Amino acid sequence: MTVEVTIKPEVLKWALERSGLGENEIEKRFPKLKEWQSGSKKPTLPQAKTLAKAVRLPLGRLLLPVPTPDELTIPDFRTVRNANVESIGADLREVIQTAEQRLDWYAEYATEIGIAPPTILGVVSPSTPPEKAAEVVLESLGWDSIGHPEGPDRVRDLVHRMEDHGLLVMRNTIVGNSTSRRLDVHEFRGFTLREGPYALVFVNTSDSKTAQLFSLAHELAHVAMAAPGLSGDQGKRNHVERWCNKFAAALLIPEASVRSIQFDSDQLVVQLSTTATRFGVSREALLWRLVELKLVQKKDADRAVGLFKGEEAAQASQTVGAPPFPVLVRSRVGRRFLNTITGAALAGDLSEPAAAEFLGIGNKQTLQEVMALADEVV
């Protein structure tokens, strides 16, 4: 006997919207979808299970009489018109959950074997001026914001410095290793998690290198003031996000360094290009930092923005050859996490299947190839 189940139309509509899957894609996979939506037919139990898997929901939630909102486990600093963003996509939820699982394991294991927590977690308070906070963190990290290498290595250099000082740093453009599930930079730029004295930073790398560097510095601000949460472009009105943006600008474009440069309104666009390259930031980020420091007038800044608006987005769309898969995994999970997982597996404290699951790897050979990269420079 075929068992049918009832899925309320409003729950089905919510589940499909929440999944982020296209309507055409869903209809191809579930030809009777419109009949389920209208209530003229009910899905069988196997069909409901397949649908639940497709929309990344437990079957039980799909069978409830009304939609059940997702509860975000970290503060959400993204706002639109001063109101909190009420929903997040299924992909972002999964990324956060995976990061939480990794940090939970790391914090427990690090405590057990005596791995020191990050020295910069909570090193400043929300009342500390962002400029002063940036100075404190730069000194703590021993990082020269204009002395690091040019190009993409700027991001890598700061990541390594953060990892060397006890932070887990993870970066990705996709959900895990699923190339069909690309992260949306318009939904979020990054997030910071905390578990006791340990912390994890995640940066959405679906963007230009200059934008990634700013996002990394922004999340470092969340670490410095011990304010974990989810960040995005929508949060510019939030006082915590404003503080973190000012911190990031001060960290990457120190006032003393930029004041030594004389800017000419007639040559502003050219000067912005050369100076932004020197500091490793976008021209727009540099420009508004100069306005903040009253080194450039706002009317000149508005005119300059009109000339190069959107160029960073074009840069983000450029593609280059991908490195070997094991190298990608190491970059995505971070050196510190990979080194710790590898050490735990070699010591017999973590099984190979568990290590593979934490790293998002499906087979033993690939696991061994990835673990062989531990302690190497990314």
Coordinates of C-alpha atoms in Angstrom, one line a residue:
M1 CA 0.0 0.0 0.0
T2 CA 1.3 3.4 -1.0
V3 CA 1.7 5.8 1.9
E4 CA 0.9 9.5 1.1
V5 CA 1.8 12.5 3.3
T6 CA 0.4 16.0 3.6
I7 CA 2.6 19.0 2.9
K8 CA 0.8 22.2 3.5
P9 CA 1.0 24.5 0.4
E10 CA 2.4 27.4 2.6
V11 CA 5.1 25.1 4.0
L12 CA 6.0 23.9 0.6
K13 CA 6.2 27.4 -0.7
W14 CA 8.4 28.5 2.2
A15 CA 10.7 25.4 1.8
L16 CA 11.2 26.0 -1.9
E17 CA 12.0 29.7 -1.3
R18 CA 14.3 28.9 1.5
S19 CA 16.3 26.3 -0.5
G20 CA 17.4 28.9 -3.1
L21 CA 16.7 26.3 -5.9
G22 CA 15.3 27.6 -9.2
E23 CA 11.7 26.8 -10.0
N24 CA 12.6 25.1 -13.3
E25 CA 15.1 22.9 -11.5
I26 CA 12.6 21.8 -8.9
E27 CA 9.9 21.1 -11.5
K28 CA 12.3 18.9 -13.5
R29 CA 13.1 16.9 -10.4
F30 CA 9.5 16.8 -9.1
P31 CA 7.1 16.7 -12.1
K32 CA 4.1 16.6 -9.8
L33 CA 5.1 19.7 -7.8
K34 CA 2.3 21.9 -9.1
E35 CA -0.3 19.3 -8.1
W36 CA 1.3 19.2 -4.6
Q37 CA 1.2 23.0 -4.4
S38 CA -2.4 23.1 -5.4
G39 CA -3.3 20.3 -3.0
S40 CA -4.9 18.2 -5.8
K41 CA -2.4 15.4 -5.1
K42 CA -0.2 14.4 -2.2
P43 CA 3.4 13.2 -2.4
T44 CA 4.2 9.6 -1.4
L45 CA 6.4 9.1 1.6
P46 CA 9.5 8.3 -0.6
Q47 CA 8.8 11.5 -2.7
A48 CA 8.5 13.6 0.4
K49 CA 11.8 12.2 1.7
T50 CA 13.5 13.0 -1.6
L51 CA 12.0 16.5 -1.6
A52 CA 13.1 17.1 2.0
K53 CA 16.7 16.1 1.0
A54 CA 16.5 18.4 -2.1
V55 CA 15.5 21.5 0.0
R56 CA 17.9 20.5 2.8
L57 CA 15.2 20.2 5.5
P58 CA 14.4 17.4 8.0
L59 CA 11.3 15.6 6.8
G60 CA 9.6 16.4 10.1
R61 CA 9.8 20.2 9.4
L62 CA 8.3 19.7 6.0
L63 CA 5.3 18.0 7.5
L64 CA 4.5 20.6 10.1
P65 CA 1.3 22.7 9.7
V66 CA 3.1 26.0 9.4
P67 CA 6.6 27.1 8.4
T68 CA 9.1 27.2 11.2
P69 CA 11.7 30.0 11.0
D70 CA 15.3 29.1 11.3
E71 CA 17.1 30.4 14.4
L72 CA 20.6 31.7 13.7
T73 CA 23.0 30.6 16.4
I74 CA 25.2 33.8 16.1
P75 CA 24.4 37.5 16.2
D76 CA 23.3 38.8 12.8
F77 CA 24.8 42.3 12.2
R78 CA 23.3 42.6 8.7
T79 CA 20.5 45.1 8.5
V80 CA 18.4 46.8 5.8
R81 CA 16.9 50.2 6.7
N82 CA 17.9 49.6 10.4
A83 CA 15.9 46.3 10.5
N84 CA 17.5 42.9 10.9
V85 CA 17.6 40.7 7.9
E86 CA 15.0 38.0 8.7
S87 CA 16.2 35.1 6.6
I88 CA 19.3 33.4 5.4
G89 CA 19.8 30.9 2.6
A90 CA 20.2 27.2 3.1
D91 CA 23.8 27.4 1.8
L92 CA 24.8 30.0 4.3
R93 CA 23.2 28.0 7.1
E94 CA 25.1 24.9 6.2
V95 CA 28.4 26.9 6.0
I96 CA 27.8 28.3 9.5
Q97 CA 26.9 24.9 10.9
T98 CA 30.0 23.2 9.4
A99 CA 32.2 26.0 10.8
E100 CA 30.6 25.6 14.3
Q101 CA 31.2 21.9 14.3
R102 CA 34.8 22.4 13.3
L103 CA 35.3 25.1 16.0
D104 CA 33.6 23.0 18.7
W105 CA 35.9 20.0 18.0
Y106 CA 39.0 22.3 17.8
A107 CA 38.2 24.1 21.0
E108 CA 37.7 20.8 22.9
Y109 CA 40.8 19.2 21.5
A110 CA 43.0 22.3 21.9
T111 CA 42.0 22.5 25.5
E112 CA 42.7 18.9 26.0
I113 CA 46.2 18.9 24.6
G114 CA 47.2 22.5 25.6
I115 CA 47.0 24.5 22.4
A116 CA 47.1 28.1 23.3
P117 CA 44.0 30.2 22.5
P118 CA 44.4 33.3 20.2
T119 CA 46.1 36.2 21.9
I120 CA 44.0 38.9 20.2
L121 CA 40.5 37.7 21.1
G122 CA 39.0 40.5 23.1
V123 CA 42.2 42.5 23.2
V124 CA 40.1 45.7 22.8
S125 CA 36.6 46.8 23.9
P126 CA 33.8 48.3 21.9
S127 CA 34.6 51.6 23.6
T128 CA 38.1 51.6 22.2
P129 CA 38.4 54.0 19.2
P130 CA 38.9 52.0 16.0
E131 CA 42.2 53.8 15.2
K132 CA 43.6 52.8 18.6
A133 CA 42.3 49.3 18.3
A134 CA 43.9 48.8 14.9
E135 CA 47.3 50.0 16.4
V136 CA 46.9 47.5 19.2
V137 CA 46.2 44.6 16.8
L138 CA 48.9 45.5 14.4
E139 CA 51.4 45.5 17.2
S140 CA 50.0 42.2 18.6
L141 CA 50.3 40.5 15.2
G142 CA 53.6 42.1 14.3
W143 CA 52.1 42.9 10.9
D144 CA 53.1 45.8 8.7
S145 CA 50.1 46.7 6.7
I146 CA 52.1 48.2 3.8
G147 CA 55.1 45.9 4.2
H148 CA 53.5 42.7 3.1
P149 CA 53.8 41.3 -0.5
E150 CA 51.8 42.8 -3.4
G151 CA 48.9 41.1 -5.1
P152 CA 47.0 38.1 -3.8
D153 CA 49.7 37.3 -1.3
R154 CA 48.5 40.2 0.9
V155 CA 45.4 38.1 1.8
R156 CA 47.5 35.0 2.4
D157 CA 50.0 37.0 4.5
L158 CA 47.4 38.3 6.9
V159 CA 45.7 34.9 7.0
H160 CA 48.9 33.3 8.0
R161 CA 49.6 36.0 10.6
M162 CA 46.2 35.5 12.2
E163 CA 46.6 31.7 12.2
D164 CA 50.1 32.0 13.7
H165 CA 48.5 33.9 16.6
G166 CA 45.9 31.2 17.3
L167 CA 42.9 31.9 15.1
L168 CA 41.2 29.4 12.8
V169 CA 40.7 31.1 9.4
M170 CA 38.6 29.5 6.7
R171 CA 37.9 30.8 3.2
N172 CA 35.6 29.6 0.4
T173 CA 33.6 30.5 -2.6
I174 CA 31.3 27.5 -2.4
V175 CA 29.6 25.3 0.2
G176 CA 32.2 22.8 1.3
N177 CA 33.6 21.3 -1.9
S178 CA 30.3 21.5 -3.9
T179 CA 31.1 23.5 -7.0
S180 CA 27.4 23.8 -7.9
R181 CA 26.6 25.7 -4.7
R182 CA 28.4 29.1 -4.9
L183 CA 28.2 31.4 -2.0
D184 CA 26.5 34.8 -2.6
V185 CA 28.6 37.7 -1.6
H186 CA 25.5 39.9 -1.6
E187 CA 24.1 37.7 1.2
F188 CA 27.2 37.8 3.5
R189 CA 30.9 38.8 3.4
G190 CA 32.0 36.7 6.4
F191 CA 31.4 35.7 10.0
T192 CA 33.2 35.2 13.2
L193 CA 32.5 32.4 15.7
R194 CA 33.7 32.0 19.3
E195 CA 33.9 28.9 21.6
G196 CA 35.3 29.8 25.0
P197 CA 38.8 31.3 24.5
Y198 CA 39.0 30.1 20.8
A199 CA 37.7 31.7 17.7
L200 CA 37.1 31.1 14.0
V201 CA 36.9 33.5 11.1
F202 CA 35.2 32.7 7.8
V203 CA 35.6 34.9 4.7
N204 CA 33.4 34.6 1.6
T205 CA 36.0 34.7 -1.3
S206 CA 33.4 35.2 -4.1
D207 CA 34.9 38.6 -4.6
S208 CA 38.0 40.5 -5.6
K209 CA 41.2 40.1 -3.6
T210 CA 41.0 43.7 -2.4
A211 CA 37.5 43.0 -1.1
Q212 CA 38.6 39.8 0.5
L213 CA 41.4 41.6 2.3
F214 CA 38.9 44.2 3.7
S215 CA 36.5 41.4 4.8
L216 CA 39.4 39.6 6.5
A217 CA 40.4 42.8 8.4
H218 CA 36.7 43.4 9.2
E219 CA 36.3 39.9 10.8
L220 CA 39.6 40.5 12.6
A221 CA 37.9 43.5 14.2
H222 CA 35.1 41.2 15.5
V223 CA 37.7 39.0 17.0
A224 CA 39.6 41.9 18.6
M225 CA 36.4 43.2 20.3
A226 CA 35.2 39.6 21.1
A227 CA 31.9 40.2 19.1
P228 CA 31.2 37.1 17.1
G229 CA 28.5 37.4 14.4
L230 CA 27.5 37.5 10.7
S231 CA 28.6 40.4 8.5
G232 CA 27.5 41.7 5.2
D233 CA 27.0 44.9 3.1
Q234 CA 23.5 45.2 4.6
G235 CA 25.0 46.0 8.0
K236 CA 26.5 49.4 7.3
R237 CA 24.0 51.1 9.7
N238 CA 24.8 48.8 12.6
H239 CA 27.1 50.4 15.1
V240 CA 29.2 47.2 15.5
E241 CA 29.6 46.9 11.7
R242 CA 30.5 50.6 11.4
W243 CA 33.1 50.2 14.2
C244 CA 34.5 47.1 12.4
N245 CA 34.7 48.9 9.0
K246 CA 36.5 51.8 10.6
F247 CA 38.9 49.4 12.3
A248 CA 39.5 47.6 9.0
A249 CA 40.3 50.9 7.2
A250 CA 42.6 51.9 10.0
L251 CA 44.4 48.6 10.0
L252 CA 44.9 48.4 6.2
I253 CA 45.4 52.2 5.6
P254 CA 47.2 53.6 8.7
E255 CA 46.7 57.3 9.1
A256 CA 50.4 58.1 9.6
S257 CA 51.3 56.3 6.3
V258 CA 48.6 57.9 4.2
R259 CA 49.2 61.4 5.5
S260 CA 52.7 61.3 4.1
I261 CA 51.1 61.4 0.6
Q262 CA 50.1 64.6 -1.1
F263 CA 46.9 64.1 -3.1
D264 CA 46.0 66.4 -6.0
S265 CA 42.3 66.7 -7.1
D266 CA 43.4 66.9 -10.8
Q267 CA 45.4 63.7 -10.6
L268 CA 43.2 62.0 -8.0
V269 CA 42.1 58.9 -10.0
V270 CA 45.7 58.1 -11.0
Q271 CA 47.0 58.6 -7.5
L272 CA 44.3 56.4 -6.1
S273 CA 45.3 53.6 -8.4
T274 CA 49.0 53.6 -7.4
T275 CA 48.3 54.2 -3.7
A276 CA 45.6 51.5 -3.5
T277 CA 48.0 49.0 -5.0
R278 CA 50.6 50.0 -2.4
F279 CA 48.1 49.4 0.5
G280 CA 46.4 46.3 -1.1
V281 CA 42.9 47.8 -0.9
S282 CA 40.3 48.9 -3.4
R283 CA 40.4 52.4 -4.7
E284 CA 37.0 53.0 -3.2
A285 CA 38.0 51.9 0.2
L286 CA 41.1 54.1 0.0
L287 CA 39.0 57.0 -1.2
W288 CA 36.6 57.0 1.7
R289 CA 39.4 56.6 4.1
L290 CA 40.9 59.8 2.7
V291 CA 37.6 61.6 3.0
E292 CA 37.3 60.4 6.6
L293 CA 40.8 61.8 7.3
K294 CA 39.8 65.1 5.4
L295 CA 42.7 64.5 2.9
V296 CA 40.2 64.6 0.0
Q297 CA 37.0 66.6 -0.3
K298 CA 33.8 64.6 -0.7
K299 CA 32.8 66.3 -4.0
D300 CA 36.1 65.1 -5.5
A301 CA 35.5 61.6 -4.1
D302 CA 32.0 61.5 -5.5
R303 CA 33.4 62.4 -8.9
A304 CA 36.2 59.8 -8.7
V305 CA 33.8 57.0 -7.7
G306 CA 31.7 57.6 -10.8
L307 CA 34.8 56.9 -12.9
F308 CA 35.8 53.5 -11.5
K309 CA 32.6 52.2 -9.9
G310 CA 32.1 48.5 -10.6
E311 CA 35.7 47.8 -11.6
E312 CA 36.3 45.7 -8.5
A313 CA 33.3 43.6 -9.4
A314 CA 34.7 43.0 -12.8
Q315 CA 38.0 41.9 -11.2
A316 CA 36.1 39.4 -9.1
S317 CA 34.6 37.8 -12.2
Q318 CA 38.0 37.0 -13.7
T319 CA 39.0 33.4 -13.4
V320 CA 42.4 31.7 -13.2
G321 CA 43.4 28.1 -13.2
A322 CA 42.5 26.3 -10.0
P323 CA 45.2 24.7 -7.9
P324 CA 45.1 20.9 -7.2
F325 CA 42.2 19.8 -5.1
P326 CA 44.2 19.0 -1.9
V327 CA 45.7 22.5 -2.0
L328 CA 42.1 23.9 -2.4
V329 CA 41.0 22.0 0.7
R330 CA 43.9 23.3 2.7
S331 CA 43.1 26.8 1.8
R332 CA 39.4 26.3 2.5
V333 CA 39.8 24.8 6.0
G334 CA 43.0 26.8 6.9
R335 CA 46.4 25.7 7.9
R336 CA 45.8 25.7 11.6
F337 CA 42.7 23.5 11.4
L338 CA 44.4 21.1 8.9
N339 CA 47.5 20.8 11.0
T340 CA 45.5 20.1 14.2
I341 CA 43.3 17.5 12.4
T342 CA 46.4 15.8 11.0
G343 CA 48.1 15.8 14.3
A344 CA 45.0 14.3 16.0
A345 CA 44.7 11.6 13.4
L346 CA 48.4 10.6 13.5
A347 CA 48.2 10.5 17.3
G348 CA 45.2 8.2 17.2
D349 CA 43.0 10.8 18.8
L350 CA 40.8 11.1 15.7
S351 CA 39.7 8.3 13.3
E352 CA 40.4 8.7 9.6
P353 CA 36.7 8.7 8.8
A354 CA 36.1 11.5 11.3
A355 CA 39.1 13.5 10.0
A356 CA 37.8 13.1 6.4
E357 CA 34.3 14.3 7.5
F358 CA 35.8 17.4 9.2
L359 CA 37.8 18.2 6.1
G360 CA 34.9 17.5 3.7
I361 CA 36.7 14.7 1.9
G362 CA 35.1 11.6 0.5
N363 CA 37.9 9.0 0.2
K364 CA 41.0 7.8 2.0
Q365 CA 43.4 8.5 -0.8
T366 CA 42.4 12.2 -1.0
L367 CA 42.5 12.4 2.8
Q368 CA 46.1 11.2 2.8
E369 CA 47.0 13.7 0.0
V370 CA 45.5 16.6 2.0
M371 CA 47.0 15.6 5.3
A372 CA 50.4 15.4 3.6
L373 CA 50.2 19.2 3.1
A374 CA 50.0 19.8 6.8
D375 CA 52.7 22.3 8.0
E376 CA 53.4 23.5 4.5
V377 CA 52.9 27.1 3.5
V378 CA 49.7 27.7 1.6

